[in-house]
Coordinates of C-alpha atoms in Angstrom, one line a residue:
S11 CA -70.5 76.8 -11.3
N12 CA -71.8 80.0 -9.9
I13 CA -75.4 79.2 -11.0
S14 CA -75.2 76.0 -9.1
W15 CA -74.8 77.6 -5.7
V16 CA -77.1 80.6 -6.5
A17 CA -80.0 78.7 -8.0
F18 CA -79.7 74.9 -7.6
L19 CA -78.4 74.8 -4.1
N20 CA -81.3 77.1 -3.0
T21 CA -83.7 74.7 -4.6
I22 CA -82.4 71.8 -2.6
L23 CA -82.4 73.8 0.6
V24 CA -86.1 74.6 0.3
G25 CA -87.0 71.1 -0.7
G26 CA -87.8 71.9 -4.3
T27 CA -87.6 69.6 -7.3
M28 CA -85.0 70.0 -10.1
Y29 CA -85.5 68.9 -13.7
V30 CA -82.0 68.5 -15.3
V31 CA -81.4 67.9 -19.0
T32 CA -78.2 66.4 -20.3
K33 CA -78.4 68.1 -23.6
F34 CA -80.3 71.2 -24.6
D35 CA -83.1 71.1 -27.0
A36 CA -85.5 74.0 -27.3
E37 CA -88.7 72.1 -27.9
E38 CA -87.9 69.5 -25.2
C39 CA -87.4 72.3 -22.7
M40 CA -90.7 73.9 -23.6
Q41 CA -92.4 70.5 -23.3
A42 CA -90.8 69.9 -19.8
I43 CA -91.9 73.4 -18.6
Q44 CA -95.5 72.7 -19.7
E45 CA -95.6 69.1 -18.5
Y46 CA -93.9 69.5 -15.1
Q47 CA -95.1 73.1 -14.4
I48 CA -91.6 74.3 -14.0
T49 CA -91.5 77.6 -12.1
H50 CA -87.8 78.7 -12.3
F51 CA -85.0 78.0 -14.8
A52 CA -81.6 79.3 -15.8
M53 CA -80.2 79.4 -19.4
V54 CA -77.5 81.0 -21.4
P55 CA -78.3 83.6 -24.1
I56 CA -78.2 81.3 -27.1
Q57 CA -80.7 78.9 -25.4
Y58 CA -83.2 81.7 -24.8
Q59 CA -82.8 82.7 -28.4
K60 CA -83.5 79.2 -29.6
I61 CA -86.6 79.0 -27.5
L62 CA -88.0 82.4 -28.4
T63 CA -87.4 81.9 -32.1
H64 CA -88.7 78.3 -32.2
E65 CA -91.4 77.7 -34.7
N66 CA -93.6 76.0 -32.1
F67 CA -93.0 78.6 -29.3
S68 CA -96.6 79.8 -29.3
Q69 CA -98.0 76.3 -29.0
Y70 CA -96.7 75.7 -25.5
N71 CA -98.3 76.8 -22.2
L72 CA -95.4 78.4 -20.2
S73 CA -97.6 80.2 -17.7
S74 CA -96.1 78.2 -14.8
I75 CA -92.9 80.2 -15.0
K76 CA -92.3 82.6 -12.0
A77 CA -88.7 83.6 -12.7
T78 CA -86.1 83.1 -15.4
M79 CA -82.3 83.6 -15.0
C80 CA -79.6 84.2 -17.6
C81 CA -75.9 83.6 -17.1
G82 CA -72.8 82.4 -19.0
S83 CA -72.3 85.2 -21.5
P84 CA -73.4 88.8 -21.9
L85 CA -76.9 89.7 -23.1
T86 CA -77.8 92.5 -25.4
V87 CA -80.4 95.0 -24.1
E88 CA -82.6 94.0 -27.0
M89 CA -82.4 90.3 -26.0
K90 CA -83.3 91.2 -22.3
K91 CA -86.3 93.1 -23.5
T92 CA -87.4 90.2 -25.8
I93 CA -87.1 87.8 -22.9
M94 CA -89.2 90.0 -20.6
D95 CA -91.8 90.7 -23.3
N96 CA -92.3 87.0 -24.2
L97 CA -91.8 85.0 -21.1
P98 CA -93.9 85.3 -17.9
G99 CA -92.5 86.0 -14.4
D100 CA -89.5 87.9 -13.3
F101 CA -86.2 88.1 -15.2
I102 CA -82.9 88.0 -13.5
E103 CA -79.4 88.4 -15.0
L104 CA -76.3 87.0 -13.4
Y105 CA -72.6 87.5 -14.1
G106 CA -69.9 85.6 -12.4
L107 CA -67.2 83.0 -12.3
T108 CA -67.2 79.4 -11.1
E109 CA -64.3 80.4 -8.9
G110 CA -66.8 82.2 -6.6
L111 CA -67.9 85.7 -7.8
I112 CA -71.3 86.7 -8.9
T113 CA -73.4 89.9 -9.5
I114 CA -77.1 90.0 -9.8
L115 CA -79.4 92.3 -11.7
P116 CA -82.9 91.8 -10.0
P117 CA -86.3 92.5 -11.6
E118 CA -86.9 95.7 -9.5
E119 CA -83.7 97.3 -10.9
M120 CA -83.8 95.9 -14.4
N121 CA -85.4 98.8 -16.2
E122 CA -83.2 101.5 -14.6
K123 CA -79.9 99.6 -14.9
I124 CA -80.7 97.4 -17.9
N125 CA -77.3 98.0 -19.5
S126 CA -75.6 96.6 -16.4
V127 CA -75.1 93.0 -15.0
G128 CA -76.1 94.1 -11.5
R129 CA -74.3 94.5 -8.2
P130 CA -72.1 92.1 -6.2
Y131 CA -73.9 89.4 -4.2
P132 CA -73.8 90.1 -0.5
G133 CA -70.5 89.2 1.0
Q134 CA -68.6 90.1 -2.1
E135 CA -66.6 93.2 -3.4
L136 CA -65.6 94.2 -6.9
M137 CA -62.9 96.6 -8.0
I138 CA -61.6 97.8 -11.4
I139 CA -57.8 98.0 -12.0
D140 CA -55.8 99.3 -14.9
N141 CA -53.0 97.6 -16.9
D142 CA -50.5 98.7 -14.2
D143 CA -52.6 97.0 -11.5
N144 CA -53.8 100.3 -10.0
P145 CA -57.4 100.9 -9.0
V146 CA -59.2 103.2 -11.4
E147 CA -61.8 106.0 -10.8
T148 CA -65.5 105.2 -10.8
G149 CA -66.7 105.0 -14.4
E150 CA -63.4 104.1 -15.9
S151 CA -62.8 100.7 -17.6
G152 CA -60.3 98.1 -16.6
E153 CA -60.0 94.5 -15.4
I154 CA -62.6 93.4 -12.9
V155 CA -61.2 91.9 -9.7
G156 CA -63.2 90.5 -6.9
I157 CA -63.1 89.2 -3.3
S158 CA -65.7 86.9 -1.8
A159 CA -66.5 84.8 1.2
V160 CA -67.0 81.9 -1.1
L161 CA -63.9 82.4 -3.3
M162 CA -62.1 79.3 -4.3
S163 CA -58.8 78.4 -2.4
G164 CA -57.0 78.0 -5.7
Y165 CA -56.5 75.9 -8.8
L166 CA -55.3 72.4 -7.9
N167 CA -51.6 71.8 -8.6
N168 CA -51.3 74.8 -10.9
E169 CA -49.2 77.5 -9.2
K170 CA -48.9 79.6 -12.5
A171 CA -52.6 79.7 -12.9
N172 CA -53.0 80.7 -9.3
S173 CA -50.4 83.5 -9.6
D174 CA -51.9 84.8 -12.9
A175 CA -55.4 84.9 -11.3
T176 CA -54.4 86.8 -8.1
W177 CA -54.1 90.5 -7.3
Y178 CA -53.2 91.9 -3.9
D179 CA -54.5 95.3 -2.7
K180 CA -52.5 97.7 -0.5
N181 CA -53.8 95.9 2.6
N182 CA -52.5 92.6 1.2
R183 CA -56.0 91.3 0.6
K184 CA -56.1 88.6 -2.1
W185 CA -58.4 89.3 -5.0
L186 CA -59.4 87.2 -8.0
R187 CA -58.7 88.5 -11.5
T188 CA -61.6 87.8 -13.7
G189 CA -60.0 88.4 -17.1
D190 CA -63.0 90.6 -17.9
I191 CA -63.0 94.3 -18.7
G192 CA -65.7 96.4 -17.1
R193 CA -66.6 99.5 -15.2
L194 CA -68.6 100.4 -12.0
D195 CA -71.0 103.3 -11.7
D196 CA -71.7 105.5 -8.7
D197 CA -74.3 103.0 -7.4
G198 CA -71.9 100.0 -7.6
F199 CA -73.5 98.4 -10.7
L200 CA -71.1 96.6 -13.0
Y201 CA -71.1 97.1 -16.8
L202 CA -69.2 94.6 -18.9
V203 CA -67.0 95.8 -21.7
D204 CA -65.3 92.6 -23.0
R205 CA -63.0 89.7 -22.2
K206 CA -59.5 91.0 -21.7
K207 CA -58.0 88.2 -23.8
D208 CA -60.5 89.0 -26.6
M209 CA -59.4 92.7 -26.8
I210 CA -57.8 93.7 -30.1
I211 CA -54.9 96.1 -30.4
S212 CA -55.1 97.8 -33.8
G213 CA -52.8 100.6 -34.6
G214 CA -52.0 101.0 -30.9
Q215 CA -55.7 101.4 -30.0
N216 CA -57.6 99.0 -27.7
I217 CA -60.6 97.7 -29.7
Y218 CA -63.3 95.8 -27.8
P219 CA -65.1 93.2 -30.0
A220 CA -68.3 93.5 -27.9
D221 CA -68.7 97.1 -29.1
I222 CA -68.6 96.0 -32.7
E223 CA -70.8 93.0 -32.0
A224 CA -73.4 95.3 -30.4
I225 CA -73.8 97.2 -33.6
L226 CA -73.7 94.2 -35.9
S227 CA -76.4 92.5 -33.8
R228 CA -78.9 95.1 -35.0
R229 CA -79.0 93.4 -38.4
E230 CA -82.2 91.3 -38.5
E231 CA -80.8 88.9 -41.1
I232 CA -78.0 87.8 -38.7
K233 CA -78.7 85.0 -36.2
E234 CA -75.4 84.7 -34.5
L235 CA -72.1 86.5 -34.7
A236 CA -68.6 86.9 -33.2
V237 CA -65.9 89.4 -33.7
I238 CA -62.2 88.4 -33.3
G239 CA -58.8 89.9 -34.0
I240 CA -56.3 88.5 -36.5
D241 CA -52.8 89.5 -37.4
C242 CA -52.5 92.4 -39.8
K243 CA -49.2 93.7 -41.3
K244 CA -50.5 97.3 -41.4
W245 CA -52.1 97.6 -38.0
G246 CA -50.7 94.7 -36.0
E247 CA -54.2 93.3 -35.5
T248 CA -57.5 93.9 -37.2
P249 CA -61.1 92.9 -36.4
I250 CA -63.0 90.5 -38.6
A251 CA -66.6 89.3 -38.1
I252 CA -68.0 85.8 -38.4
I253 CA -71.7 85.6 -38.9
V254 CA -74.5 83.0 -39.1
A255 CA -77.5 83.9 -41.1
E256 CA -81.1 83.6 -40.0
E257 CA -83.0 80.8 -41.8
K258 CA -84.0 81.8 -45.3
A259 CA -82.3 85.2 -44.9
I260 CA -80.4 86.6 -47.9
I261 CA -77.0 87.9 -46.9
N262 CA -75.0 90.5 -48.7
V263 CA -71.7 90.5 -47.0
N264 CA -70.3 93.5 -48.8
E265 CA -73.4 95.7 -48.0
I266 CA -73.3 94.6 -44.3
M267 CA -69.6 95.4 -44.0
Q268 CA -70.1 98.8 -45.6
W269 CA -73.0 99.5 -43.3
L270 CA -71.1 98.3 -40.2
N271 CA -67.9 100.2 -40.9
S272 CA -69.9 103.4 -41.5
K273 CA -70.9 103.3 -37.8
L274 CA -67.4 102.5 -36.4
G275 CA -64.2 104.4 -35.7
K276 CA -61.3 104.0 -38.1
Q277 CA -59.4 101.5 -36.0
Q278 CA -62.6 99.5 -35.2
R279 CA -63.6 98.9 -38.8
V280 CA -63.7 95.2 -39.7
S281 CA -61.5 94.0 -42.5
S282 CA -63.7 91.0 -43.4
I283 CA -67.1 89.4 -42.7
I284 CA -67.2 85.7 -43.1
Q285 CA -70.5 83.8 -43.3
V286 CA -70.5 80.3 -41.7
Q287 CA -73.2 77.7 -40.9
S288 CA -72.6 77.7 -37.1
L289 CA -70.2 79.0 -34.4
P290 CA -68.2 76.7 -32.2
R291 CA -69.5 76.6 -28.7
N292 CA -68.8 74.8 -25.5
P293 CA -71.4 72.7 -23.7
A294 CA -72.6 75.8 -21.8
G295 CA -73.3 77.6 -25.0
K296 CA -70.4 80.1 -25.0
V297 CA -68.8 80.9 -28.3
L298 CA -65.3 79.6 -28.4
K299 CA -63.4 82.5 -29.8
R300 CA -60.0 80.8 -29.4
V301 CA -61.2 78.2 -31.9
L302 CA -62.2 81.0 -34.3
R303 CA -58.9 82.7 -33.9
E304 CA -57.1 79.4 -34.6
T305 CA -59.3 78.8 -37.6
Y306 CA -58.7 82.2 -39.2
K307 CA -55.1 82.9 -38.1
E308 CA -53.7 82.4 -41.6
L309 CA -56.3 84.7 -43.2
E310 CA -54.4 87.4 -45.2
I311 CA -55.7 90.9 -44.7

């Protein structure tokens, strides 16, 4: 993955030692940091959340940490600040693809550009294109495409996937389609909007689940959440939210939905909020929205 060649490969090149866990456990990770005096580590957002909210967090000496990195899925600004306020050392955010693209938001630019995921790693370029595959103006949203010296040669024995993942510019240069929606500012910093395949089209309007999730995440009684689109006779698609409550929290779904929808545009308003015990995730900690869409595809709205 991208974190492998950015972090782990560098550790090998300088003769460092790596401590690898086969399965994440928050307390075991804190024990390892304390016992082995670990200086650098990389985790996905949900892993940071589990460490920082662990009941024994304050009992461990984590002062050996010099730098922490986050990758795998977007971080809210609030979570970035929580990490920086509670863990020692520098904090670095990464965005990228295993196929060979990466952006880095370093500590010295974190405060000024905290809403972004940084700039392309040296030797890489990013561009934003619209639905007609034309480059957009700076500040406009569209699909993120990239070109890199370390870009993969292609997916093995899968020509359709290779074709779907490729975009050519006017100079016939081959770019990788990320499948992510984002925008670039005047300084070249990238801001993520959402996954292209997660976008909801409701009443002819493009709705980005991440916008809704950002507002819903302000609720302190909600531990985890995801917004997906399901079929709707009236609008074509409509957003719904799936939430996991904080331990011992009292959830009033109707009140939360009323509060949330009061802060959203008409087409963005969720049609349902569903409370569950946990969200499906892959081994890297990413929420599997395709599983959620399959689970709730028969829900009648």
